[in-house]
CSV table of C-alpha atoms and ligand atoms in Angstrom, one decimal:
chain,number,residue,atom,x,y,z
A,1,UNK,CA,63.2,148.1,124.1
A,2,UNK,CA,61.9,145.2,121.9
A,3,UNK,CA,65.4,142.5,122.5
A,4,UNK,CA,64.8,140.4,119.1
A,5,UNK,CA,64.8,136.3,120.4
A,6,UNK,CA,67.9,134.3,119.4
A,7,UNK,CA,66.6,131.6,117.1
A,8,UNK,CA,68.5,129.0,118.8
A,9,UNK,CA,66.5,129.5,122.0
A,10,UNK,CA,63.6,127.2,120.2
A,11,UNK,CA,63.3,123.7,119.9
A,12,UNK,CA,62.2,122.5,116.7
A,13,UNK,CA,58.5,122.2,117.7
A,14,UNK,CA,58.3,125.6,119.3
A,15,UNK,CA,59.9,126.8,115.7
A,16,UNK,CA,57.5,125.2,114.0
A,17,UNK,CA,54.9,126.6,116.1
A,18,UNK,CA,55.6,130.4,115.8
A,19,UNK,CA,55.6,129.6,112.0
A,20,UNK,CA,52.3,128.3,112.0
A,21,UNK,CA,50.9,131.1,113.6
A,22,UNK,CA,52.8,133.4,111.3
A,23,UNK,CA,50.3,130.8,108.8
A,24,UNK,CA,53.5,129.6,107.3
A,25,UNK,CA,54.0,125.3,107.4
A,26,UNK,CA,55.7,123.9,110.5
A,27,UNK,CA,58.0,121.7,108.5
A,28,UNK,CA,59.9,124.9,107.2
A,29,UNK,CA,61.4,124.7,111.0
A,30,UNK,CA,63.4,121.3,109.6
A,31,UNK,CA,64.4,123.1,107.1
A,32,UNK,CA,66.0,125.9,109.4
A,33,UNK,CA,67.3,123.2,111.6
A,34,UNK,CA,69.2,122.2,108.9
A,35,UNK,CA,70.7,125.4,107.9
A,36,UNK,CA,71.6,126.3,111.2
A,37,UNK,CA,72.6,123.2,112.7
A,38,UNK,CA,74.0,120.9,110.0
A,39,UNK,CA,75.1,123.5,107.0
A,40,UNK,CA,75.8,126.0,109.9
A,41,UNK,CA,74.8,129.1,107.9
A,42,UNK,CA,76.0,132.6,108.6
A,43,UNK,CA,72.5,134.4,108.3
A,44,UNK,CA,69.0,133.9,107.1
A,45,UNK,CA,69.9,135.1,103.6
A,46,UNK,CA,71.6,132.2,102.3
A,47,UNK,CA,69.1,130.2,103.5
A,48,UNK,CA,68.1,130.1,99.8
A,49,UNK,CA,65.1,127.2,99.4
A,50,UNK,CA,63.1,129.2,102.4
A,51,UNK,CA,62.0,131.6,99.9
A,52,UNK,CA,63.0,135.4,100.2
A,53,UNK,CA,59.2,136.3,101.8
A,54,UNK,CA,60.5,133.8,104.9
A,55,UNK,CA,63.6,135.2,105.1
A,56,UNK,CA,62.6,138.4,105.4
A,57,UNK,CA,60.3,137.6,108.5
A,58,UNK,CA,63.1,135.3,110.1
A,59,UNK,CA,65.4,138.3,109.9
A,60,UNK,CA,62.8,140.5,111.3
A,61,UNK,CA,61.9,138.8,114.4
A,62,UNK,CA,65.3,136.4,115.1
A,63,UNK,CA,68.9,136.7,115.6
A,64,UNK,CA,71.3,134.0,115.4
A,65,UNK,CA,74.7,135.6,116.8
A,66,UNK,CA,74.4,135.1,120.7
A,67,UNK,CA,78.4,134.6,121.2
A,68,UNK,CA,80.8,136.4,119.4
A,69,UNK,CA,84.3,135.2,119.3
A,70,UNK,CA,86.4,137.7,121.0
A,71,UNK,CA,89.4,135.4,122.0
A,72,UNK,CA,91.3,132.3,120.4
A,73,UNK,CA,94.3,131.1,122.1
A,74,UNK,CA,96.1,127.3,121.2
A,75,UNK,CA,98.4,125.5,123.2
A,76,UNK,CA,101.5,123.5,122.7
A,77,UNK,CA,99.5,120.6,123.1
A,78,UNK,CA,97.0,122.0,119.9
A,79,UNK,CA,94.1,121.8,121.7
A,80,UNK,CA,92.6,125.2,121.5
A,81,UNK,CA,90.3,127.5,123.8
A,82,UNK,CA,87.9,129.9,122.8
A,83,UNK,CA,86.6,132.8,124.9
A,84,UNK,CA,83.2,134.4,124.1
A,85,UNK,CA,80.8,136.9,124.4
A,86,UNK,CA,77.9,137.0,125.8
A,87,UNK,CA,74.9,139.4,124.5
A,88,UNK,CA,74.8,140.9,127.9
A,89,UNK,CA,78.4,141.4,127.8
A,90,UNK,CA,79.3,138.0,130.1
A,91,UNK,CA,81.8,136.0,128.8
A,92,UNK,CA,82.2,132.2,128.1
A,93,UNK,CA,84.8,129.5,127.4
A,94,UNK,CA,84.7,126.8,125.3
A,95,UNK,CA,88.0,123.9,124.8
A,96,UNK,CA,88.5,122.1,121.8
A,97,UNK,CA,90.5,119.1,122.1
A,98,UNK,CA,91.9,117.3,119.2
A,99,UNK,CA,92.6,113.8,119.1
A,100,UNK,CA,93.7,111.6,116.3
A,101,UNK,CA,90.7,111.0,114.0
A,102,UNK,CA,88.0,113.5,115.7
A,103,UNK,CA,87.6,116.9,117.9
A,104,UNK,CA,86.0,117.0,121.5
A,105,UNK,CA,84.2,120.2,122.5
A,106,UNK,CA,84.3,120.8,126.2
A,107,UNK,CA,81.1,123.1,126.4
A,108,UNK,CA,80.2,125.6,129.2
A,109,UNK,CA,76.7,125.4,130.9
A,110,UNK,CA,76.4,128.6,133.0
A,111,UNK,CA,78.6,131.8,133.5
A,112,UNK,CA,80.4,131.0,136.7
A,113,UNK,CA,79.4,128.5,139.0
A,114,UNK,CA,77.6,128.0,142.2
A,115,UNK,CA,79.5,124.9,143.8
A,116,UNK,CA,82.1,127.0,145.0
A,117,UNK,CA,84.7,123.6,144.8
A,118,UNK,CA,87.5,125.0,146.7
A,119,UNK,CA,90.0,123.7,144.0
A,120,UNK,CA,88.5,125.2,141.3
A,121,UNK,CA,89.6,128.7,139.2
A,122,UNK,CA,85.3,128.9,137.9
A,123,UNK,CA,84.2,129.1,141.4
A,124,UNK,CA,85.9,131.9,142.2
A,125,UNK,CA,83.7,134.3,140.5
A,126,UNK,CA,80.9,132.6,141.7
A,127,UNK,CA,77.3,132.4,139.4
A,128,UNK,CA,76.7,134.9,137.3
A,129,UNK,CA,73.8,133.4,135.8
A,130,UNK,CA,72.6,130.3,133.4
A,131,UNK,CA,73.4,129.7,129.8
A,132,UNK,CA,70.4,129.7,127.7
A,133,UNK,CA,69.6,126.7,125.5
A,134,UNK,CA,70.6,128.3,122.5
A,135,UNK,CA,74.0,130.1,123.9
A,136,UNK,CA,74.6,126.2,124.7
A,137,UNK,CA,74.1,124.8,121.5
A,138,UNK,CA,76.1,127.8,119.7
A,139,UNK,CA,79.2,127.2,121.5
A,140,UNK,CA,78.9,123.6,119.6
A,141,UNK,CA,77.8,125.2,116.0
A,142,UNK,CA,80.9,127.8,116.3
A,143,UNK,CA,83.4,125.3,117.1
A,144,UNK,CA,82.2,123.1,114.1
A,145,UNK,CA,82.3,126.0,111.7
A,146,UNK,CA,85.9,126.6,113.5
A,147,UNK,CA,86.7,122.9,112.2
A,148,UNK,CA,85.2,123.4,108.9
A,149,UNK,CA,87.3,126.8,108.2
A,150,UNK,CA,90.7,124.9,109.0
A,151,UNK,CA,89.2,122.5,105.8
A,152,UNK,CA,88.0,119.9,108.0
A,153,UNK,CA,84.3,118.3,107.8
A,154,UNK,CA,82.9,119.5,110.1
A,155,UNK,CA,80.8,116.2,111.7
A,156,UNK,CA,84.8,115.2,112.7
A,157,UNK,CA,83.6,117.3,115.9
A,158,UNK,CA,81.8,114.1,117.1
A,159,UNK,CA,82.6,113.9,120.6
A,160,UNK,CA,80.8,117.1,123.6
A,161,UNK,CA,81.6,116.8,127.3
A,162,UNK,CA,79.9,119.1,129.8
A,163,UNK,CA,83.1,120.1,131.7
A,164,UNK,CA,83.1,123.6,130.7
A,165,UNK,CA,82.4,126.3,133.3
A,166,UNK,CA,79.3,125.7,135.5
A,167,UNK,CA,77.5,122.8,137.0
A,168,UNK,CA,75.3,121.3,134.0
A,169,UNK,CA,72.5,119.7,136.3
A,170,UNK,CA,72.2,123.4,138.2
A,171,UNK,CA,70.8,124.3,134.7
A,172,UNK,CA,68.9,121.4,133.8
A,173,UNK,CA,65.9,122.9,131.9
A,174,UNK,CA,68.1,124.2,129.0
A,175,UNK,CA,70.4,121.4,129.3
A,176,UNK,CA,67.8,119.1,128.0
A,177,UNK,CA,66.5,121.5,125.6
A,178,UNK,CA,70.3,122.0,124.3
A,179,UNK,CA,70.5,118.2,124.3
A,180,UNK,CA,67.3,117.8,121.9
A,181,UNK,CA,69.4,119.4,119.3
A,182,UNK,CA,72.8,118.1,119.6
A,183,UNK,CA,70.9,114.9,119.6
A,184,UNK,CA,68.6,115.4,116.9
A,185,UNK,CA,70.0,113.0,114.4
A,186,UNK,CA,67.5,113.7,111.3
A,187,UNK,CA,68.0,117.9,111.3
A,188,UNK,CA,70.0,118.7,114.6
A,189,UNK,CA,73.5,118.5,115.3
A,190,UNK,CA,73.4,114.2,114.6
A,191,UNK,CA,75.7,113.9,118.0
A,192,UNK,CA,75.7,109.8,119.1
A,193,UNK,CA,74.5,109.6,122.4
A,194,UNK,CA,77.4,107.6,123.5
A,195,UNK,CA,79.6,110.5,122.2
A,196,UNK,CA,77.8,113.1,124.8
A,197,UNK,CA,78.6,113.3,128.5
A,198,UNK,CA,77.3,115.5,131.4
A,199,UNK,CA,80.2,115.7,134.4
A,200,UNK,CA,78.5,116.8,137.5
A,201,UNK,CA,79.7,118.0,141.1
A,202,UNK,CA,77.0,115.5,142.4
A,203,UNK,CA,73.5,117.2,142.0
A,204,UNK,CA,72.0,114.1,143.3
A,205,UNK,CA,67.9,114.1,142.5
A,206,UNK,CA,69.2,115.3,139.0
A,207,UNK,CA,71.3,112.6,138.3
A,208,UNK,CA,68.6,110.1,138.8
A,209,UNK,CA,66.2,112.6,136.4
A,210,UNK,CA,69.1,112.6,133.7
A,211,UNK,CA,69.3,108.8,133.6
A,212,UNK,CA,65.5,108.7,132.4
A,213,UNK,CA,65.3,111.8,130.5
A,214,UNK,CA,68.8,110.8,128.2
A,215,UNK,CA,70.8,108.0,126.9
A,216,UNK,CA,74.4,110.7,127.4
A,217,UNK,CA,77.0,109.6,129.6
A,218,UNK,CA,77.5,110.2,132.9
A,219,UNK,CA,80.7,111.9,134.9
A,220,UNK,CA,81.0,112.2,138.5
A,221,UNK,CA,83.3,114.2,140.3
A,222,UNK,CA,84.3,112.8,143.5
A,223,UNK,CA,87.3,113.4,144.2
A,224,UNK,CA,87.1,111.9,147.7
A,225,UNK,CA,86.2,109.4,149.2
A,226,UNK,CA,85.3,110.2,152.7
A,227,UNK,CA,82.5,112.9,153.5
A,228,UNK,CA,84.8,115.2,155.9
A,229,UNK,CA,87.4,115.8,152.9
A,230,UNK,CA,84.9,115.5,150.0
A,231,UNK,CA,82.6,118.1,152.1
A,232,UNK,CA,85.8,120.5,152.7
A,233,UNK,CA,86.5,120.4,148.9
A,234,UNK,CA,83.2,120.7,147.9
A,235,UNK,CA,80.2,121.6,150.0
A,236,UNK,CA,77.6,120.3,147.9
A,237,UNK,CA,78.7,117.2,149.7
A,238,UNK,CA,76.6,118.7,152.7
A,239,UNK,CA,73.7,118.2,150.9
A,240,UNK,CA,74.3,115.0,149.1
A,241,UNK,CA,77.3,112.8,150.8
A,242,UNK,CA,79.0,110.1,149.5
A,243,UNK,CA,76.5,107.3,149.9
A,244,UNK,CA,73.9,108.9,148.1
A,245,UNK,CA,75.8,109.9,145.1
A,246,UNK,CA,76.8,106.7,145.0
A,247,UNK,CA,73.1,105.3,145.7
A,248,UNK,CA,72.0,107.2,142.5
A,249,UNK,CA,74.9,106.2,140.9
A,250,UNK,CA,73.4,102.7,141.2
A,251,UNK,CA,69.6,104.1,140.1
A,252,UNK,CA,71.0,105.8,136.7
A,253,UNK,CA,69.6,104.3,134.3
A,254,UNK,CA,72.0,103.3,131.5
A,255,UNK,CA,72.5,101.1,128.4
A,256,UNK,CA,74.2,97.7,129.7
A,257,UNK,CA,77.7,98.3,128.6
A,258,UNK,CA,78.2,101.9,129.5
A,259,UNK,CA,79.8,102.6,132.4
A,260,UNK,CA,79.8,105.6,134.4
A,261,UNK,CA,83.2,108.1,134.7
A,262,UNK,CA,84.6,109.1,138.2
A,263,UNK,CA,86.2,112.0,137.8
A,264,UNK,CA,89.2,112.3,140.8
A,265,UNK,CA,91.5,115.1,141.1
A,266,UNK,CA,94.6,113.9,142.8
A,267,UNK,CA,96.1,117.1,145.6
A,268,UNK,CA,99.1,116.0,147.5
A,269,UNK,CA,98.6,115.0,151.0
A,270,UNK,CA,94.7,115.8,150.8
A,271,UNK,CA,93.0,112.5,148.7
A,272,UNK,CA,96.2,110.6,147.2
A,273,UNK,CA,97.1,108.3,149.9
A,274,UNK,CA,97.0,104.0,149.9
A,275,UNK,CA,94.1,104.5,152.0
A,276,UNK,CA,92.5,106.8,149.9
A,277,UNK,CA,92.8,104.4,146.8
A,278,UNK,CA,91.5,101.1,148.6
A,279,UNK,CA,88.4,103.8,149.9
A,280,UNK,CA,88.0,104.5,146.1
A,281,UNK,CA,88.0,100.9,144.5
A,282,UNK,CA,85.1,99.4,147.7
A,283,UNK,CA,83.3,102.8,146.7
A,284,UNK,CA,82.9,102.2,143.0
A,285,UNK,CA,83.0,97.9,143.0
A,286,UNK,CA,79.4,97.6,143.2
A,287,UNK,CA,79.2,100.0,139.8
A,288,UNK,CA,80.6,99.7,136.3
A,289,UNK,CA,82.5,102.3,136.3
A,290,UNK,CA,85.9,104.1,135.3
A,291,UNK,CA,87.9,106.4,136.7
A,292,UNK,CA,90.0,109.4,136.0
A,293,UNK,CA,92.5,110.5,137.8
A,294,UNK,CA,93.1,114.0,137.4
A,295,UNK,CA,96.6,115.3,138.8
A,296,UNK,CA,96.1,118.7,140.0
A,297,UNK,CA,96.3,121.8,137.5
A,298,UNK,CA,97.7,124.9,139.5
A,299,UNK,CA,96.1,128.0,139.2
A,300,UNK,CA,96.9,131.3,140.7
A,301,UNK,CA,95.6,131.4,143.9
A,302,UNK,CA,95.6,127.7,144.3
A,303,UNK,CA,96.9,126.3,147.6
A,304,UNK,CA,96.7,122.2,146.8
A,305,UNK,CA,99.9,120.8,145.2
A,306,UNK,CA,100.0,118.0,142.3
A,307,UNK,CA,101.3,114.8,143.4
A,308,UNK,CA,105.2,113.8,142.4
A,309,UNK,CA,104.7,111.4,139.5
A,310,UNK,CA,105.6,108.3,141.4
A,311,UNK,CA,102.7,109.0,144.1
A,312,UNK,CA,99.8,109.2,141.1
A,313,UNK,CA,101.4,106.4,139.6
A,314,UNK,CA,101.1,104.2,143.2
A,315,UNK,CA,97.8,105.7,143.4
A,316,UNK,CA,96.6,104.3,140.0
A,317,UNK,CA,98.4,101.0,140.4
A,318,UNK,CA,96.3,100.1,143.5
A,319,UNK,CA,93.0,100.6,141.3
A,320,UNK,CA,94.7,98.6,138.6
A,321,UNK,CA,96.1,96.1,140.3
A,322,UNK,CA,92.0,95.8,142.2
A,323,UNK,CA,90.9,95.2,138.4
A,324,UNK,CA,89.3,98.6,138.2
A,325,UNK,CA,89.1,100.8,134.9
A,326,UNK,CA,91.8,103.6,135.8
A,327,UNK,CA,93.3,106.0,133.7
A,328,UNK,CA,95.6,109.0,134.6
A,329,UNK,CA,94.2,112.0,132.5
A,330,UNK,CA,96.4,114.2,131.2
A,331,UNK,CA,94.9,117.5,131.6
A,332,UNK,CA,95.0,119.7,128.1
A,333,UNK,CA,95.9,122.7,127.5
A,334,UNK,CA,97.2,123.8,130.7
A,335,UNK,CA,99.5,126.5,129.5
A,336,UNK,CA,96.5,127.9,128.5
A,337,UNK,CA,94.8,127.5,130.9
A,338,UNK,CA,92.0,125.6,129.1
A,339,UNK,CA,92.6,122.6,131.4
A,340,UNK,CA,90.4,121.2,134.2
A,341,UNK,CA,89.4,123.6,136.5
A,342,UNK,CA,91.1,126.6,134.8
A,343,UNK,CA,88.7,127.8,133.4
A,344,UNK,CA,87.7,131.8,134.2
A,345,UNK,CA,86.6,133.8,130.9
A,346,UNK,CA,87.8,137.1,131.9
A,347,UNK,CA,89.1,139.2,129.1
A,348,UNK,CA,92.6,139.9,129.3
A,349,UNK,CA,93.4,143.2,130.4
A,350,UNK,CA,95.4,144.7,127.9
B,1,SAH,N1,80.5,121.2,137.5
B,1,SAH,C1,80.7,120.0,136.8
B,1,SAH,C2,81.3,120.3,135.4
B,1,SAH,C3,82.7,120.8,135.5
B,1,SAH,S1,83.8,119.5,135.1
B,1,SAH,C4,81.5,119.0,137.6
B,1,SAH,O1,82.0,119.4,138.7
B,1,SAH,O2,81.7,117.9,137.2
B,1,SAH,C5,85.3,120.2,135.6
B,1,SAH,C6,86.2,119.0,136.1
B,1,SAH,O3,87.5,119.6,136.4
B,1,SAH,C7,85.6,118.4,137.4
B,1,SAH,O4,85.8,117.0,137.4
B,1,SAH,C8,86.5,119.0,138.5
B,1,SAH,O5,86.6,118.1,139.6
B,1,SAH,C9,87.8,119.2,137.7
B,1,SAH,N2,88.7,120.2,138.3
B,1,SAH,C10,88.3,121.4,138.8
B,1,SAH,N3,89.4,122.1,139.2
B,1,SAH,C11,90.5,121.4,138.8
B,1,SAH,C12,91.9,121.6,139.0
B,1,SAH,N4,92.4,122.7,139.5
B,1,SAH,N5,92.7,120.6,138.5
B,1,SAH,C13,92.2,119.5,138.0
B,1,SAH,N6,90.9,119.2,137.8
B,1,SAH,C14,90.0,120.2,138.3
């Protein structure tokens, strides 16, 4: 059966392409940009200075509906979760996070996850398969819209991290298409590149790619700091240890005051002791970096415990008092469960 191509699968050049050969002007793919990445129009229709002949053909050969929202749940907390569909029935999830004077969309990159991190709900159901480009970018357009319904504008969702379900770099291809657009300032989704950052499990030669490919930050998740426990948590470690994450750490290529974000889940009586912390700070010295500490978000099934509070406070005062950037991070929206980690998109069974 002919399956009609979701518009948002095309960059702007390839857009402008099929157009041409349709003999139609390439810079009528601006225009489209514009209505379905800045006015974030429901249909081709009221795309109204295309002219209806256009219209009719962009109807005819696109679609522009690849998720459909099938589940909204908010927490205490306000920070919201969205679970989608997928057009071959998979589902996604998407987390908006407010804070005071913008929204951050934590954006999913595949369905599942490969990287089977033994502390994490997503890797349970292993990888189902890879987001498209455009299945990426429409988790971003939805969520504005969902900003501009509740009479916000809609550019106040300014900030994307690639935390979602999935390991980003795993799909890199359609991560750096997806990125074109959220970056594309003049008729894309205007995102500051200093507002956009890819967390990865440690994909290594990828790391070193994104670096030259993008200005976006970048977010490691260590989470320990020698190779036996790092490689028991998370066997990509096998294939990429410690020192060279932390080697191509050193070769990402970024702007002089960025710094790069180590991600560290804190499990009692696995990574959260003295030694662990004075491990972390001679790791990351010789970059500028910051770190997260992440206390531990329980999830069914889950056999690693959070830390008492005093414990992630030692922990975090040994980094500060070594002059390192530390922060505890307050997971959000654990209750439901749209926090770190929790992540799953199943449908609730009714
Ligand atoms: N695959 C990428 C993107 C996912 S980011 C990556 O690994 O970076 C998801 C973040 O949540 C990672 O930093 C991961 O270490 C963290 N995480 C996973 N499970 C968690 C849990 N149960 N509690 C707290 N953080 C968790």
């Amino acid at each position: 059966m002919f399956k009609m191509q979701n518009i948002m699968d095309l960059s702007r050049e390839e857009l402008g392409q099929w157009l041409e050969q349709k003999g139609i002007r390439s810079y009528r793919a601006n225009q489209i940009f514009k209505w379905l990445y800045l006015k974030l129009a429901l249909d081709f229709d009221s795309m109204t200075d295309l002219g209806k002949p256009l219209r009719e053909i962009l109807v005819k050969h696109f679609t522009m509906d690849s998720l459909t929202l099938v589940d909204k749940q908010v927490s205490a907390d306000t920070t919201e979760k969205f679970l989608h569909q997928l057009s071959d029935g998979e589902f996604v999830e998407s987390v908006l996070i407010p804070a005071k004077d913008h929204f951050t969309l934590c954006v999913s990159s595949q369905v599942g996850c490969a990287m089977d991190c033994k502390f994490c709900l997503t890797a349970k159901s292993g990888l189902k398969r890879n987001l498209t480009m455009g299945e990426i970018v429409a988790q971003v357009r939805e969520a504005r819209a969902y900003v501009q319904s509740k009479g916000l504008e809609p550019l106040k969702l300014s900030n994307i991290v690639f935390m979602g379900m999935g390991e980003p770099l795993a799909n890199y291809k359609n991560l750096i298409r997806a990125m074109a657009v959220i970056l594309d300032t003049d008729y894309g989704m205007k995102f500051a590149t200093r507002r956009v950052t890819v967390s990865t499990s440690g994909l290594v030669p990828k790391i070193i790619q994104l670096g030259l490919d993008t200005d976006v930050n970048l977010a490691i998740s260590l989470n320990a700091t020698d190779n036996k426990t790092r490689s028991r948590l998370m066997p990509i470690n096998d294939t990429y240890p410690i020192e060279e994450l932390v080697g191509a750490c050193k070769k990402f290529a970024m702007k002089p005051r960025n710094k790069i974000t180590f991600e560290y889940i804190l499990m009692a009586g696995i990574n959260d002791s003295e030694a662990d912390a004075k491990r972390l700070v001679r790791l990351v010295t010789p970059l500028r970096s910051k770190i997260n500490l992440i206390p531990f978000n329980e999830h069914e099934g889950a056999s690693y415990k959070r830390p008492s509070k005093e414990s992630i406070h030692g922990f975090l005062k040994i980094l500060l008092d070594r002059n390192m950037t530390a922060i505890i991070r307050k997971s959000k929206g654990d209750d439901i469960s749209a926090a770190c980690g929790q992540l799953k998109a199943k449908q609730a069974t009714p």
